[in-house]
Short mmCIF file of C-alpha atoms in Angstrom, two decimals:
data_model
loop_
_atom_site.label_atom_id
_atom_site.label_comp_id
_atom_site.label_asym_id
_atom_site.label_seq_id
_atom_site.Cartn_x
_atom_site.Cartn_y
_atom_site.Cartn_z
CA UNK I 1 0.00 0.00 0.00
CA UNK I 2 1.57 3.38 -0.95
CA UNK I 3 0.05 6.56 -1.39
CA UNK I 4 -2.33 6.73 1.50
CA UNK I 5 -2.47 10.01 4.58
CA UNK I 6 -4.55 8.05 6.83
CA UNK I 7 -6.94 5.27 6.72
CA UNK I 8 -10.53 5.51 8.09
CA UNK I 9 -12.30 2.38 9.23
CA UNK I 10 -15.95 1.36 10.60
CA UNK I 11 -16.42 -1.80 12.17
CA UNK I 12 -20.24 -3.03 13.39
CA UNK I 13 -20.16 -3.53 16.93
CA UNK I 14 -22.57 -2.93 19.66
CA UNK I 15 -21.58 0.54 20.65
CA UNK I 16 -20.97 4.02 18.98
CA UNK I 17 -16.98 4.85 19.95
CA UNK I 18 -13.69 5.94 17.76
CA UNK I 19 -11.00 4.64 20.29
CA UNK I 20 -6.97 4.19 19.51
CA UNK I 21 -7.87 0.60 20.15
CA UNK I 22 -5.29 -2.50 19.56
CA UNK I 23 -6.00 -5.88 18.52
CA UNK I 24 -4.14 -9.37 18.50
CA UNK I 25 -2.07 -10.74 16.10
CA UNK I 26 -3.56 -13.69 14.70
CA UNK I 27 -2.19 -16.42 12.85
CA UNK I 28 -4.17 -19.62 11.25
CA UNK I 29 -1.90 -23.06 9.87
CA UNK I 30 -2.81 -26.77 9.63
CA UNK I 31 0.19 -29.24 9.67
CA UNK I 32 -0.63 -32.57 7.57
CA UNK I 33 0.39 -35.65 8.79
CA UNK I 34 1.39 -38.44 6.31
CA UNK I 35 2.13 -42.07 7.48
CA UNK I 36 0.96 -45.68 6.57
CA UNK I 37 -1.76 -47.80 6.95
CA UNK I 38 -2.17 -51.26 8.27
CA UNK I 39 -4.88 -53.79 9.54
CA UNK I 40 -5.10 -53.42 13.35
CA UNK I 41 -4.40 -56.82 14.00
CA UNK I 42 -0.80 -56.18 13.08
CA UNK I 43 -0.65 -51.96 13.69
CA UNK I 44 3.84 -52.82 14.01
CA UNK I 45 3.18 -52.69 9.99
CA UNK I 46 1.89 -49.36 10.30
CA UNK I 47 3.11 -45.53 11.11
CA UNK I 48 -0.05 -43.47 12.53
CA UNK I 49 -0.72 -39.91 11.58
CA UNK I 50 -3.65 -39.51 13.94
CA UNK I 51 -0.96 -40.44 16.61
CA UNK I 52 1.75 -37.84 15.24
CA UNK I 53 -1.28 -35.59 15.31
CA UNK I 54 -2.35 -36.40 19.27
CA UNK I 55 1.07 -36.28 20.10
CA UNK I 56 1.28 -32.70 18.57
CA UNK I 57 -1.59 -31.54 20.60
CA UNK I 58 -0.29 -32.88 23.69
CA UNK I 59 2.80 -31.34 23.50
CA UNK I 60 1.61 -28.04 22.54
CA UNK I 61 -0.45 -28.34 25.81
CA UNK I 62 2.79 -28.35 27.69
CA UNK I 63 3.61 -25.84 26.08
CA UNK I 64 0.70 -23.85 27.15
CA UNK I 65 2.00 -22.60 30.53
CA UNK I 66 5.78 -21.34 28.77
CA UNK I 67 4.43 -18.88 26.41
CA UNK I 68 4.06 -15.38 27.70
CA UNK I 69 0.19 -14.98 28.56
CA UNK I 70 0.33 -11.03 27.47
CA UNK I 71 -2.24 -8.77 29.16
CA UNK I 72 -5.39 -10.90 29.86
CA UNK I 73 -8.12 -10.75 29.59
CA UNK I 74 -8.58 -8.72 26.55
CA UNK I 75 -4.45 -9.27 25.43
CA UNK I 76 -4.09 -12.65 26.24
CA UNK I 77 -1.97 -14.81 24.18
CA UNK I 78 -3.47 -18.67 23.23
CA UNK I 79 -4.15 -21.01 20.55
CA UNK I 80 -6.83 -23.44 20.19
CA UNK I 81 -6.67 -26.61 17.60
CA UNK I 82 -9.08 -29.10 16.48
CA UNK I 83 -8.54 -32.74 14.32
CA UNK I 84 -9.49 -32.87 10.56
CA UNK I 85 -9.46 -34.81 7.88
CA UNK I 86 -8.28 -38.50 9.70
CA UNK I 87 -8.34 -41.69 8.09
CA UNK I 88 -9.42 -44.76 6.60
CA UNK I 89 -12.22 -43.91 8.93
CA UNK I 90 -12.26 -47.43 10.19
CA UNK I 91 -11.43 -48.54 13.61
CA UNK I 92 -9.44 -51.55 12.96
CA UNK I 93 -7.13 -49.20 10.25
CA UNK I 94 -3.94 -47.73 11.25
CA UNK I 95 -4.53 -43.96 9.61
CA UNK I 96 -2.16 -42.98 7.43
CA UNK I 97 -3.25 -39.35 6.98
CA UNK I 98 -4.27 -37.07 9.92
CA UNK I 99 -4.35 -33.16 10.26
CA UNK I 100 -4.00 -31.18 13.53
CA UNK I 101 -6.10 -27.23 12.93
CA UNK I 102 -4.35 -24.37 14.99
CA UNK I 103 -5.80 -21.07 15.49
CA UNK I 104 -3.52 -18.27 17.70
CA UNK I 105 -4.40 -15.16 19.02
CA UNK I 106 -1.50 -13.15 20.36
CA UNK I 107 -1.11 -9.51 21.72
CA UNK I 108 2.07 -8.93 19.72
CA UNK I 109 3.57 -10.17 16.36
CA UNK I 110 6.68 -11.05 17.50
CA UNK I 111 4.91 -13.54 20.21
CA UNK I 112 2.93 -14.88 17.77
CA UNK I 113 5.84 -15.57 15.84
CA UNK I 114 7.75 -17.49 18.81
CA UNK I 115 4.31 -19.08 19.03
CA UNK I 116 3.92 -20.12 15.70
CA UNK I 117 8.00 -21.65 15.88
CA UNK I 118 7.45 -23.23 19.02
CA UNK I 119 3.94 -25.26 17.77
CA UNK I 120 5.64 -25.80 14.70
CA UNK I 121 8.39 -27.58 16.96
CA UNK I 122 5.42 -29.49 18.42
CA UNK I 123 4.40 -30.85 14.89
CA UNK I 124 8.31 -31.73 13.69
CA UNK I 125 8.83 -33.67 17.00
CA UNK I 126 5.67 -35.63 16.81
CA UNK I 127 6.32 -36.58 13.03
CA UNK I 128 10.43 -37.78 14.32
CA UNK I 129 8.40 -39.82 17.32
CA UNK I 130 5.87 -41.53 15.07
CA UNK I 131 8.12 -41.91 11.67
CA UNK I 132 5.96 -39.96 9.78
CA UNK I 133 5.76 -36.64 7.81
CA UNK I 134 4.34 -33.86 8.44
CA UNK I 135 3.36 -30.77 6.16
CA UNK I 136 2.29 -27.05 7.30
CA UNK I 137 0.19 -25.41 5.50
CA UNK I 138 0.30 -21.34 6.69
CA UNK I 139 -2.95 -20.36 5.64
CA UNK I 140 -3.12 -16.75 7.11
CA UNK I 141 -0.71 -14.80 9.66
CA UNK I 142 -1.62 -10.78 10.81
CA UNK I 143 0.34 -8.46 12.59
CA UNK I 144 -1.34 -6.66 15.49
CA UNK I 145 -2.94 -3.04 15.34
CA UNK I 146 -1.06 -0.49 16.02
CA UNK I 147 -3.37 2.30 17.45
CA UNK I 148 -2.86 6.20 16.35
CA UNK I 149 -4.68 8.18 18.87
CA UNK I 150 -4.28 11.53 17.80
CA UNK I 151 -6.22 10.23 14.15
CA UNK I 152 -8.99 8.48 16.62
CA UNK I 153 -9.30 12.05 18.77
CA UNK I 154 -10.19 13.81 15.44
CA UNK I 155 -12.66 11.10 14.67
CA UNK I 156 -14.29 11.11 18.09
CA UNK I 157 -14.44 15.02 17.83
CA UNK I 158 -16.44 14.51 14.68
CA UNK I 159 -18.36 11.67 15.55
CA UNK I 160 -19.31 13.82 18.58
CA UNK I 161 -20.21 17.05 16.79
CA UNK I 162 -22.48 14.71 14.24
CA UNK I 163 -23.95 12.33 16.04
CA UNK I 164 -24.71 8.58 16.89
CA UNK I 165 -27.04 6.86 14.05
CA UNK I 166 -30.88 7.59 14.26
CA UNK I 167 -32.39 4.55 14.03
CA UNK I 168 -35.78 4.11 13.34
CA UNK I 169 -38.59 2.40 15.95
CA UNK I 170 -39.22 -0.75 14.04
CA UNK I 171 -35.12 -0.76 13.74
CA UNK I 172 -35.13 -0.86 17.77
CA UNK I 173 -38.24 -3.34 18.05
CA UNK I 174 -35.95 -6.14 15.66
CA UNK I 175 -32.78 -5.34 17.98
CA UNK I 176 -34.61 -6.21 21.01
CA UNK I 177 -36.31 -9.39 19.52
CA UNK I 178 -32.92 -10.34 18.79
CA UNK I 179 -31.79 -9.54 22.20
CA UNK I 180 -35.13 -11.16 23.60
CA UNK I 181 -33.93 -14.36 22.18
CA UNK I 182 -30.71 -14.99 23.14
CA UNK I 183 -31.67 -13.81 27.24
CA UNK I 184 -29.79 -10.80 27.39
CA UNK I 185 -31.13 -7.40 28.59
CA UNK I 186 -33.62 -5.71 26.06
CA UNK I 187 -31.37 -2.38 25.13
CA UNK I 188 -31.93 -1.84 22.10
CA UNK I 189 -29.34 0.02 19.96
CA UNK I 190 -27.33 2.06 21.40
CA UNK I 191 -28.36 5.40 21.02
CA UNK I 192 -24.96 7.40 23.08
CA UNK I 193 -21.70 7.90 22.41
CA UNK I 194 -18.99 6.15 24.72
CA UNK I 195 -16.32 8.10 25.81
CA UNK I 196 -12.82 8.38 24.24
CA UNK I 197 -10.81 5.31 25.40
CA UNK I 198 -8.47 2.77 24.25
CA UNK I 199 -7.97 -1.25 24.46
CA UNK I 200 -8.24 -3.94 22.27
CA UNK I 201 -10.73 -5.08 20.00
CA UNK I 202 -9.72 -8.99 20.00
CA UNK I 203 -9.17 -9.35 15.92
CA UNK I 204 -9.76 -7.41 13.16
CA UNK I 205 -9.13 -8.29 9.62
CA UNK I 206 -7.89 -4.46 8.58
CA UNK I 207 -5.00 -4.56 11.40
CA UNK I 208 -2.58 -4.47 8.47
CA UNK I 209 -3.41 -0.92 7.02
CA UNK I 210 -2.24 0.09 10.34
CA UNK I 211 1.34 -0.98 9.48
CA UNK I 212 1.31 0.92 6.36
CA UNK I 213 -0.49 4.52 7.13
CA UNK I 214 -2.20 6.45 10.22
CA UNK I 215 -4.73 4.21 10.76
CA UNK I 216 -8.39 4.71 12.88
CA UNK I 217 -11.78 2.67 13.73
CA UNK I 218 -14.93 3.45 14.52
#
């Protein structure tokens, strides 16, 4: 991106605020294991993905309580993984193909980084236990937001001197059916501004104009 002052962003969310907010860097990568199947009356034929897989998880576990946790709750650094794609889908069939999902949510980039390495370390270890391969497959990675304050002051100046949205009665009515259902108080839009403030808004998909130009949400 080149040729840009500033960049102005709007984001829905369920109040009207232009803060110098922050979010997490983010990163998203599967890691494919590759082995070799055999009848389970004989698995010493075999090499296991879904084990190299397990074993991944496991150890990443471990590895839970050495990564820095950030600034919880709103900075706090994790991951969370899931299993995909695992077979032959038979019991009695040593799989030969298994795939460990890792999501990570980090306050900076250069934790997420480490992160990333030290999960990736996780995978490579498992695949050297179990004899098999392994694969990543790095299918997004974000840096952080940084924030720019003085940009978000001149948007909550004019955000104050125009005005929060007008929305319309019926608008309200559907807002509070929808807040009816799911048990939460019956608010209805909100119809203030919040004050100036900072924070972090979790993870945003336009944190990387922010590394390229003055950059502010609303």
């Amino acid at each position: 991106m080149e040729g840009f002052d500033a960049i102005l962003d709007w984001h829905p969310w369920y109040s009207n605020r232009a803060d110098y907010d922050s979010c997490l860097s983010y990163f998203n990568v599967k890691f494919h294991f590759k082995g070799k199947t055999s009848h389970g009356n004989s698995p010493w034929h075999g090499k296991s993905a879904l084990d190299a897989a397990m074993i991944t998880g496991t150890s990443s576990e471990y590895l839970r309580e050495h990564i820095y946790p950030g600034n919880p709750p709103e900075g706090a650094n994790t991951f969370n993984y899931t299993f995909s794609d695992t077979g032959p889908e038979f019991a009695n069939v040593v799989p030969d193909r298994a795939t460990i999902w890792y999501v990570g949510r980090f306050e900076k980039v250069a934790d997420a980084r480490d992160g990333l390495r030290r999960i990736t370390n996780c995978a490579k270890g498992a695949a050297l236990a179990t004899e098999t391969e392994v694969e990543s497959e790095l299918i997004t990675f974000t840096n952080h937001k940084l924030p720019n304050k003085t940009l978000a002051e001149v948007m909550h100046r004019n955000f104050e001197e125009i005005g929060p949205p007008a929305f319309t009665e019926d608008e309200q009515r559907q807002a509070r059916e929808i807040q009816k259902s799911f048990g939460v108080e019956e608010s209805g839009l909100a119809s203030e501004i919040l004050p100036f403030d900072g924070g972090y808004s979790i993870v945003c998909d336009t944190s990387e104009y922010s590394w390229n130009a003055p950059y502010t949400v609303a």
